[in-house]
């Protein structure tokens, strides 16, 4: 159970930004502390302490791989989801560029994927960016129509980090491969891992991250299906099958394994709890006028993106912060990049600046949801009253 101390004024912190990061679980912290105190050696060292560190690293690898239904030998740890996505997109495209230079993605990818495709475009690749519908779902026919004999890579995220829209990536991969069996299919599954079942049968590359499931920051993993060629981005000691050389963040990896094991055991229970919290939050659409849902209401219960007419999302975030309630306007990875077009603009024309992303976690409660909706019912009318005309 995650716990928070009381803050100034006697208010207890309410954290609804779990799509950005999660608080480390108490059991995960204990696992990390034990490792730091008793097994701090370099896992590449040949002495017994190094061997023990290596064994704990490999045990964690098996736990993460098991949650994906993957062979542990095909799972490689990285410094996070961003590096895993960069490695997947750039590494796969570069490895297969002699076969073709057409690569395909969708317009609502995480910046670590979108910017990697921008880089490929600078390198002379033909980048196709497929549109999404009003719920954030990729236009399947447009995607499949873009696949030809020159297509070497397709990347579609499993669950959108802004709206929670769920994409049927395994089924999409199967359809892509019927057109061109040589096409590599990558999926960013960061928001799905540990929360939703993931079918990797037809996927060649899968990205996951530790800090989204109550582990530590600085660790991610990339699943690489056997036989899939990847050109590494880094060079050095040969760790992680030379996909990601350099001394491993062993304590972070061990914590990742512990969090994964816990998430797998609690997945169904957590899903039901989070769904109940989301249903409580959805009552705001009846409590306030001119409030809408951005994205797909039937998407992941872990993410709820709301729009409020006449209210700037950033102003609303800070007003909630004054009450020790923490949400966001969108992805923390792009929130400081002002020139980026907000994804909400793609879904609700002209209202992207009013978006509030609520990231629901396993430790949020229905009571906290009621506190958030009550706060919104007080704050939103006040902000509308004093908005510039």
CSV table of C-alpha atoms in Angstrom, one decimal:
chain,number,residue,atom,x,y,z
A,1,UNK,CA,0.0,0.0,0.0
A,2,UNK,CA,1.3,3.5,-0.9
A,3,UNK,CA,1.0,6.0,1.9
A,4,UNK,CA,1.4,9.8,2.0
A,5,UNK,CA,2.2,12.0,4.9
A,6,UNK,CA,-0.1,14.9,5.8
A,7,UNK,CA,0.8,18.2,4.2
A,8,UNK,CA,0.4,21.8,5.3
A,9,UNK,CA,-3.0,22.8,6.5
A,10,UNK,CA,-3.9,19.2,7.5
A,11,UNK,CA,-4.7,18.3,3.9
A,12,UNK,CA,-3.8,14.8,2.7
A,13,UNK,CA,-2.2,14.5,-0.7
A,14,UNK,CA,-4.4,13.0,-3.4
A,15,UNK,CA,-2.4,11.8,-6.4
A,16,UNK,CA,-4.2,11.4,-9.7
A,17,UNK,CA,-1.2,11.6,-12.1
A,18,UNK,CA,-0.4,7.9,-12.3
A,19,UNK,CA,-0.1,8.0,-16.1
A,20,UNK,CA,3.0,10.2,-15.7
A,21,UNK,CA,4.6,8.1,-12.9
A,22,UNK,CA,3.6,6.1,-9.9
A,23,UNK,CA,4.7,6.1,-6.3
A,24,UNK,CA,7.0,3.1,-5.6
A,25,UNK,CA,5.1,0.4,-3.8
A,26,UNK,CA,6.3,-0.3,-0.2
A,27,UNK,CA,7.2,-3.9,-1.0
A,28,UNK,CA,9.2,-2.7,-4.0
A,29,UNK,CA,11.1,-0.3,-1.9
A,30,UNK,CA,11.9,-3.0,0.6
A,31,UNK,CA,13.2,-5.2,-2.2
A,32,UNK,CA,15.4,-2.4,-3.5
A,33,UNK,CA,16.7,-1.6,0.0
A,34,UNK,CA,17.6,-5.2,0.5
A,35,UNK,CA,19.5,-5.3,-2.7
A,36,UNK,CA,21.4,-2.1,-2.1
A,37,UNK,CA,22.5,-3.2,1.4
A,38,UNK,CA,23.3,-6.9,0.6
A,39,UNK,CA,24.0,-7.3,-3.1
A,40,UNK,CA,25.4,-4.1,-4.6
A,41,UNK,CA,28.2,-5.6,-6.8
A,42,UNK,CA,28.5,-5.2,-10.5
A,43,UNK,CA,26.7,-8.2,-12.1
A,44,UNK,CA,29.5,-8.5,-14.7
A,45,UNK,CA,32.1,-9.1,-12.0
A,46,UNK,CA,33.4,-12.7,-11.8
A,47,UNK,CA,33.5,-12.9,-8.0
A,48,UNK,CA,30.7,-14.4,-5.9
A,49,UNK,CA,29.1,-11.0,-5.1
A,50,UNK,CA,28.9,-10.2,-8.8
A,51,UNK,CA,27.4,-13.6,-9.5
A,52,UNK,CA,24.8,-13.1,-6.9
A,53,UNK,CA,23.9,-9.7,-8.4
A,54,UNK,CA,23.7,-11.3,-11.8
A,55,UNK,CA,21.4,-14.0,-10.5
A,56,UNK,CA,19.0,-11.5,-9.0
A,57,UNK,CA,19.1,-9.5,-12.3
A,58,UNK,CA,18.2,-12.6,-14.3
A,59,UNK,CA,15.4,-13.5,-11.8
A,60,UNK,CA,13.9,-10.1,-12.4
A,61,UNK,CA,14.2,-10.6,-16.2
A,62,UNK,CA,12.2,-13.9,-15.9
A,63,UNK,CA,9.5,-12.1,-14.0
A,64,UNK,CA,9.1,-9.3,-16.5
A,65,UNK,CA,9.3,-11.7,-19.5
A,66,UNK,CA,6.7,-14.0,-17.8
A,67,UNK,CA,4.3,-11.1,-17.6
A,68,UNK,CA,4.6,-10.6,-21.3
A,69,UNK,CA,4.5,-14.3,-22.1
A,70,UNK,CA,8.0,-13.9,-23.6
A,71,UNK,CA,11.2,-15.9,-23.6
A,72,UNK,CA,13.6,-14.2,-21.0
A,73,UNK,CA,16.4,-14.5,-23.6
A,74,UNK,CA,14.4,-12.0,-25.8
A,75,UNK,CA,14.0,-9.3,-23.2
A,76,UNK,CA,16.5,-6.6,-22.8
A,77,UNK,CA,16.7,-3.9,-20.1
A,78,UNK,CA,17.1,-0.2,-21.0
A,79,UNK,CA,17.2,3.1,-19.1
A,80,UNK,CA,13.4,3.5,-19.6
A,81,UNK,CA,10.6,3.5,-22.0
A,82,UNK,CA,12.0,6.3,-24.1
A,83,UNK,CA,15.3,4.5,-24.8
A,84,UNK,CA,13.4,1.3,-25.5
A,85,UNK,CA,11.2,3.1,-28.0
A,86,UNK,CA,14.1,4.9,-29.6
A,87,UNK,CA,16.0,1.6,-29.9
A,88,UNK,CA,13.0,-0.2,-31.4
A,89,UNK,CA,12.2,2.5,-34.0
A,90,UNK,CA,15.6,3.7,-35.0
A,91,UNK,CA,17.3,0.3,-34.6
A,92,UNK,CA,14.7,-1.7,-36.6
A,93,UNK,CA,14.5,0.9,-39.4
A,94,UNK,CA,18.3,1.2,-39.8
A,95,UNK,CA,18.7,-2.6,-39.7
A,96,UNK,CA,16.3,-3.1,-42.6
A,97,UNK,CA,16.8,0.0,-44.7
A,98,UNK,CA,18.3,-2.0,-47.6
A,99,UNK,CA,15.0,-3.8,-47.9
A,100,UNK,CA,13.0,-0.5,-48.0
A,101,UNK,CA,12.7,2.9,-46.3
A,102,UNK,CA,8.9,3.2,-45.9
A,103,UNK,CA,8.0,3.3,-42.2
A,104,UNK,CA,4.6,3.8,-40.7
A,105,UNK,CA,3.3,5.2,-37.4
A,106,UNK,CA,0.2,7.0,-36.1
A,107,UNK,CA,-0.3,10.7,-35.3
A,108,UNK,CA,-0.9,10.2,-31.5
A,109,UNK,CA,2.2,8.3,-30.5
A,110,UNK,CA,4.3,9.2,-27.4
A,111,UNK,CA,7.0,11.7,-28.2
A,112,UNK,CA,9.7,9.0,-27.8
A,113,UNK,CA,8.2,7.3,-30.8
A,114,UNK,CA,7.0,10.3,-32.7
A,115,UNK,CA,10.4,12.1,-32.5
A,116,UNK,CA,12.2,8.9,-33.5
A,117,UNK,CA,10.2,8.9,-36.7
A,118,UNK,CA,11.0,12.5,-37.2
A,119,UNK,CA,14.7,11.6,-37.0
A,120,UNK,CA,14.1,8.8,-39.6
A,121,UNK,CA,12.6,11.4,-41.9
A,122,UNK,CA,15.7,13.5,-41.6
A,123,UNK,CA,17.7,10.4,-42.6
A,124,UNK,CA,15.8,10.0,-45.8
A,125,UNK,CA,13.1,7.5,-44.8
A,126,UNK,CA,9.6,7.9,-46.1
A,127,UNK,CA,7.5,8.3,-43.0
A,128,UNK,CA,3.7,7.7,-43.2
A,129,UNK,CA,1.7,9.1,-40.2
A,130,UNK,CA,-1.7,7.5,-40.1
A,131,UNK,CA,-4.7,9.5,-38.7
A,132,UNK,CA,-6.9,8.6,-35.8
A,133,UNK,CA,-10.7,8.9,-35.4
A,134,UNK,CA,-12.5,11.1,-32.8
A,135,UNK,CA,-11.9,8.5,-30.1
A,136,UNK,CA,-8.2,8.3,-30.8
A,137,UNK,CA,-8.3,4.9,-32.6
A,138,UNK,CA,-6.0,4.5,-35.6
A,139,UNK,CA,-7.7,4.5,-39.0
A,140,UNK,CA,-7.2,0.8,-39.8
A,141,UNK,CA,-7.9,1.0,-43.5
A,142,UNK,CA,-5.5,4.0,-43.9
A,143,UNK,CA,-2.8,2.0,-42.1
A,144,UNK,CA,-3.2,-1.1,-44.1
A,145,UNK,CA,-3.4,0.8,-47.4
A,146,UNK,CA,0.0,2.3,-46.6
A,147,UNK,CA,1.7,-1.0,-46.2
A,148,UNK,CA,3.6,-2.2,-49.4
A,149,UNK,CA,6.7,-4.2,-50.3
A,150,UNK,CA,8.9,-1.3,-49.2
A,151,UNK,CA,7.5,-1.1,-45.7
A,152,UNK,CA,10.0,-2.2,-43.1
A,153,UNK,CA,8.5,-0.9,-39.8
A,154,UNK,CA,5.1,-0.2,-38.3
A,155,UNK,CA,4.7,1.3,-34.8
A,156,UNK,CA,1.3,1.6,-33.1
A,157,UNK,CA,1.0,2.1,-29.3
A,158,UNK,CA,-1.2,-0.3,-27.3
A,159,UNK,CA,-2.8,2.2,-24.9
A,160,UNK,CA,-2.6,6.0,-25.6
A,161,UNK,CA,-0.9,7.8,-22.7
A,162,UNK,CA,-3.1,10.9,-23.0
A,163,UNK,CA,-6.6,9.4,-23.5
A,164,UNK,CA,-6.4,5.7,-22.6
A,165,UNK,CA,-7.6,4.6,-26.1
A,166,UNK,CA,-6.9,0.9,-26.5
A,167,UNK,CA,-5.5,-0.3,-29.9
A,168,UNK,CA,-5.9,-3.9,-31.0
A,169,UNK,CA,-2.2,-4.0,-31.8
A,170,UNK,CA,-1.8,-7.8,-32.0
A,171,UNK,CA,-4.6,-8.0,-34.6
A,172,UNK,CA,-3.2,-5.0,-36.5
A,173,UNK,CA,0.2,-6.7,-36.6
A,174,UNK,CA,-1.4,-9.9,-38.0
A,175,UNK,CA,-3.1,-7.9,-40.8
A,176,UNK,CA,0.0,-5.9,-41.6
A,177,UNK,CA,2.0,-9.2,-41.9
A,178,UNK,CA,-0.5,-10.7,-44.3
A,179,UNK,CA,0.3,-7.8,-46.7
A,180,UNK,CA,4.1,-7.9,-46.0
A,181,UNK,CA,5.4,-10.6,-43.8
A,182,UNK,CA,8.8,-8.9,-43.6
A,183,UNK,CA,7.4,-5.8,-41.9
A,184,UNK,CA,8.5,-5.4,-38.3
A,185,UNK,CA,5.7,-4.4,-36.0
A,186,UNK,CA,6.5,-2.4,-32.8
A,187,UNK,CA,4.2,-1.4,-30.0
A,188,UNK,CA,4.7,0.9,-27.1
A,189,UNK,CA,2.9,-1.0,-24.3
A,190,UNK,CA,4.1,1.2,-21.4
A,191,UNK,CA,0.6,2.2,-20.3
A,192,UNK,CA,-0.7,-1.4,-20.7
A,193,UNK,CA,2.0,-3.4,-19.0
A,194,UNK,CA,1.0,-4.7,-15.6
A,195,UNK,CA,-2.5,-3.3,-16.0
A,196,UNK,CA,-4.0,-5.0,-19.0
A,197,UNK,CA,-3.2,-8.4,-20.6
A,198,UNK,CA,-0.9,-8.1,-23.6
A,199,UNK,CA,-0.8,-10.6,-26.5
A,200,UNK,CA,2.6,-10.4,-28.2
A,201,UNK,CA,2.0,-13.3,-30.6
A,202,UNK,CA,2.3,-11.1,-33.7
A,203,UNK,CA,4.4,-8.4,-32.3
A,204,UNK,CA,8.1,-8.2,-33.0
A,205,UNK,CA,9.1,-5.4,-30.6
A,206,UNK,CA,7.4,-4.4,-27.4
A,207,UNK,CA,8.3,-1.5,-25.0
A,208,UNK,CA,7.5,-1.5,-21.3
A,209,UNK,CA,8.6,0.7,-18.4
A,210,UNK,CA,9.1,0.2,-14.6
A,211,UNK,CA,8.0,3.5,-13.1
A,212,UNK,CA,4.4,3.2,-14.5
A,213,UNK,CA,3.8,0.1,-12.3
A,214,UNK,CA,5.0,1.3,-8.9
A,215,UNK,CA,8.7,0.5,-9.4
A,216,UNK,CA,11.6,2.9,-9.8
A,217,UNK,CA,12.4,5.4,-12.6
A,218,UNK,CA,15.3,4.8,-14.9
A,219,UNK,CA,14.4,1.3,-16.0
A,220,UNK,CA,12.5,0.0,-19.1
A,221,UNK,CA,12.7,-3.1,-21.2
A,222,UNK,CA,12.4,-4.0,-24.9
A,223,UNK,CA,11.1,-7.4,-26.1
A,224,UNK,CA,12.7,-8.4,-29.3
A,225,UNK,CA,11.2,-11.4,-31.0
A,226,UNK,CA,13.7,-14.0,-32.0
A,227,UNK,CA,15.0,-13.4,-35.5
A,228,UNK,CA,14.2,-9.6,-35.5
A,229,UNK,CA,17.1,-7.5,-36.5
A,230,UNK,CA,18.0,-4.4,-34.5
A,231,UNK,CA,20.9,-2.0,-34.9
A,232,UNK,CA,22.0,-0.9,-31.4
A,233,UNK,CA,22.2,2.8,-30.6
A,234,UNK,CA,25.0,2.4,-28.1
A,235,UNK,CA,28.3,0.5,-28.0
A,236,UNK,CA,30.4,-0.8,-25.2
A,237,UNK,CA,30.6,-3.6,-22.7
A,238,UNK,CA,28.2,-6.0,-24.4
A,239,UNK,CA,25.6,-6.1,-21.6
A,240,UNK,CA,22.0,-6.9,-22.5
A,241,UNK,CA,23.0,-8.9,-25.6
A,242,UNK,CA,24.8,-5.7,-26.9
A,243,UNK,CA,21.4,-4.1,-27.5
A,244,UNK,CA,22.0,-1.9,-24.5
A,245,UNK,CA,25.7,-2.0,-23.3
A,246,UNK,CA,26.9,-0.5,-20.1
A,247,UNK,CA,26.6,-1.5,-16.4
A,248,UNK,CA,23.0,-2.3,-15.7
A,249,UNK,CA,20.8,-0.4,-13.2
A,250,UNK,CA,20.6,-3.6,-11.2
A,251,UNK,CA,18.7,-2.2,-8.2
A,252,UNK,CA,16.1,-0.7,-10.6
A,253,UNK,CA,15.8,-3.9,-12.5
A,254,UNK,CA,15.3,-6.0,-9.3
A,255,UNK,CA,12.7,-3.5,-8.2
A,256,UNK,CA,11.1,-3.8,-11.7
A,257,UNK,CA,10.9,-7.5,-11.3
A,258,UNK,CA,9.2,-7.2,-7.8
A,259,UNK,CA,6.7,-4.7,-9.1
A,260,UNK,CA,5.9,-6.8,-12.1
A,261,UNK,CA,5.3,-9.9,-10.0
A,262,UNK,CA,3.0,-7.9,-7.7
A,263,UNK,CA,1.1,-6.3,-10.7
A,264,UNK,CA,0.6,-9.7,-12.3
A,265,UNK,CA,-0.9,-11.2,-9.2
A,266,UNK,CA,-3.2,-8.2,-8.5
A,267,UNK,CA,-4.1,-7.3,-12.2
A,268,UNK,CA,-7.8,-8.4,-12.0
A,269,UNK,CA,-8.3,-6.9,-8.6
A,270,UNK,CA,-6.7,-3.6,-9.5
A,271,UNK,CA,-8.6,-3.4,-12.7
A,272,UNK,CA,-11.9,-3.7,-10.9
A,273,UNK,CA,-10.9,-1.1,-8.2
A,274,UNK,CA,-9.7,1.4,-10.8
A,275,UNK,CA,-12.8,0.9,-12.9
A,276,UNK,CA,-15.0,1.8,-9.9
A,277,UNK,CA,-12.9,4.9,-9.3
A,278,UNK,CA,-13.2,5.9,-12.9
A,279,UNK,CA,-17.0,5.4,-12.8
A,280,UNK,CA,-17.2,7.7,-9.8
A,281,UNK,CA,-15.1,10.3,-11.6
A,282,UNK,CA,-17.4,10.1,-14.7
A,283,UNK,CA,-20.2,11.6,-12.6
A,284,UNK,CA,-18.6,15.0,-13.1
A,285,UNK,CA,-20.2,15.0,-16.6
A,286,UNK,CA,-23.6,15.2,-15.0
A,287,UNK,CA,-22.5,17.5,-12.2
A,288,UNK,CA,-21.1,20.3,-14.4
A,289,UNK,CA,-22.3,21.7,-17.7
A,290,UNK,CA,-20.1,21.7,-20.8
A,291,UNK,CA,-17.8,18.9,-19.7
A,292,UNK,CA,-16.8,16.1,-22.1
A,293,UNK,CA,-14.6,13.1,-22.4
A,294,UNK,CA,-11.6,13.3,-24.7
A,295,UNK,CA,-10.9,10.0,-26.4
A,296,UNK,CA,-12.7,6.7,-25.9
A,297,UNK,CA,-14.9,6.3,-22.9
A,298,UNK,CA,-14.5,2.5,-23.2
A,299,UNK,CA,-10.8,2.8,-23.1
A,300,UNK,CA,-8.4,1.9,-20.3
A,301,UNK,CA,-9.9,2.7,-16.8
A,302,UNK,CA,-6.5,3.9,-15.7
A,303,UNK,CA,-6.7,7.1,-17.8
A,304,UNK,CA,-9.5,9.6,-18.0
A,305,UNK,CA,-9.1,12.8,-20.1
A,306,UNK,CA,-11.7,15.5,-19.6
A,307,UNK,CA,-12.4,18.8,-21.3
A,308,UNK,CA,-13.9,21.8,-19.6
A,309,UNK,CA,-15.3,24.6,-21.7
A,310,UNK,CA,-13.9,28.0,-20.9
A,311,UNK,CA,-11.2,26.7,-18.6
A,312,UNK,CA,-7.5,26.3,-19.3
A,313,UNK,CA,-6.2,22.9,-18.3
A,314,UNK,CA,-3.0,24.3,-16.8
A,315,UNK,CA,-4.9,26.8,-14.7
A,316,UNK,CA,-7.2,24.0,-13.5
A,317,UNK,CA,-4.2,21.8,-12.6
A,318,UNK,CA,-2.7,24.5,-10.4
A,319,UNK,CA,-6.1,25.3,-8.8
A,320,UNK,CA,-6.4,21.6,-7.8
A,321,UNK,CA,-2.8,21.6,-6.6
A,322,UNK,CA,-3.7,24.3,-4.1
A,323,UNK,CA,-6.0,21.7,-2.6
A,324,UNK,CA,-3.3,19.0,-2.6
A,325,UNK,CA,-5.0,17.2,-5.6
A,326,UNK,CA,-2.5,16.3,-8.3
A,327,UNK,CA,-3.5,15.8,-12.0
A,328,UNK,CA,-1.9,16.9,-15.3
A,329,UNK,CA,-2.8,18.4,-18.6
A,330,UNK,CA,-1.1,15.5,-20.5
A,331,UNK,CA,2.1,13.7,-21.1
A,332,UNK,CA,4.9,14.8,-18.7
A,333,UNK,CA,7.3,14.0,-21.5
A,334,UNK,CA,5.9,16.7,-23.8
A,335,UNK,CA,4.3,19.1,-21.3
A,336,UNK,CA,7.3,21.5,-21.5
A,337,UNK,CA,7.6,21.5,-25.3
A,338,UNK,CA,5.4,24.4,-26.2
A,339,UNK,CA,5.6,24.0,-29.9
A,340,UNK,CA,4.1,20.6,-29.8
A,341,UNK,CA,0.4,20.4,-30.9
A,342,UNK,CA,-1.6,19.0,-28.0
A,343,UNK,CA,-3.1,15.6,-28.8
A,344,UNK,CA,-6.5,16.8,-27.6
A,345,UNK,CA,-6.6,19.2,-30.6
A,346,UNK,CA,-6.8,16.2,-32.8
A,347,UNK,CA,-9.9,14.9,-31.1
A,348,UNK,CA,-12.0,17.9,-30.1
A,349,UNK,CA,-11.4,20.8,-32.5
A,350,UNK,CA,-10.0,23.8,-30.8
A,351,UNK,CA,-10.4,22.6,-27.2
A,352,UNK,CA,-7.0,21.0,-26.5
A,353,UNK,CA,-6.0,23.6,-24.0
A,354,UNK,CA,-8.9,22.7,-21.7
A,355,UNK,CA,-7.8,19.1,-21.2
A,356,UNK,CA,-7.3,17.6,-17.8
A,357,UNK,CA,-5.7,14.1,-17.6
A,358,UNK,CA,-6.6,12.0,-14.6
A,359,UNK,CA,-4.2,9.1,-14.1
A,360,UNK,CA,-5.9,6.6,-11.9
A,361,UNK,CA,-3.8,4.2,-9.8
A,362,UNK,CA,-4.4,1.0,-7.8
A,363,UNK,CA,-4.3,2.9,-4.5
A,364,UNK,CA,-6.8,5.6,-5.5
A,365,UNK,CA,-10.2,5.3,-3.8
A,366,UNK,CA,-13.8,6.2,-4.7
A,367,UNK,CA,-13.7,8.7,-1.8
A,368,UNK,CA,-10.7,10.4,-3.4
A,369,UNK,CA,-12.7,10.5,-6.7
A,370,UNK,CA,-15.5,12.2,-4.9
A,371,UNK,CA,-13.1,14.7,-3.4
A,372,UNK,CA,-11.8,15.5,-6.9
A,373,UNK,CA,-15.2,15.9,-8.4
A,374,UNK,CA,-16.4,18.1,-5.5
A,375,UNK,CA,-13.3,20.3,-6.0
A,376,UNK,CA,-13.9,20.6,-9.7
A,377,UNK,CA,-17.5,21.6,-9.0
A,378,UNK,CA,-16.2,24.5,-6.9
A,379,UNK,CA,-13.2,25.5,-9.1
A,380,UNK,CA,-14.6,25.3,-12.6
A,381,UNK,CA,-17.5,27.7,-12.2
A,382,UNK,CA,-15.2,30.1,-10.4
A,383,UNK,CA,-12.7,30.0,-13.2
A,384,UNK,CA,-15.4,30.4,-15.8
A,385,UNK,CA,-16.8,33.4,-14.0
A,386,UNK,CA,-13.5,35.3,-14.0
A,387,UNK,CA,-12.2,34.2,-17.5
A,388,UNK,CA,-11.2,36.9,-19.9
A,389,UNK,CA,-14.0,37.9,-22.3
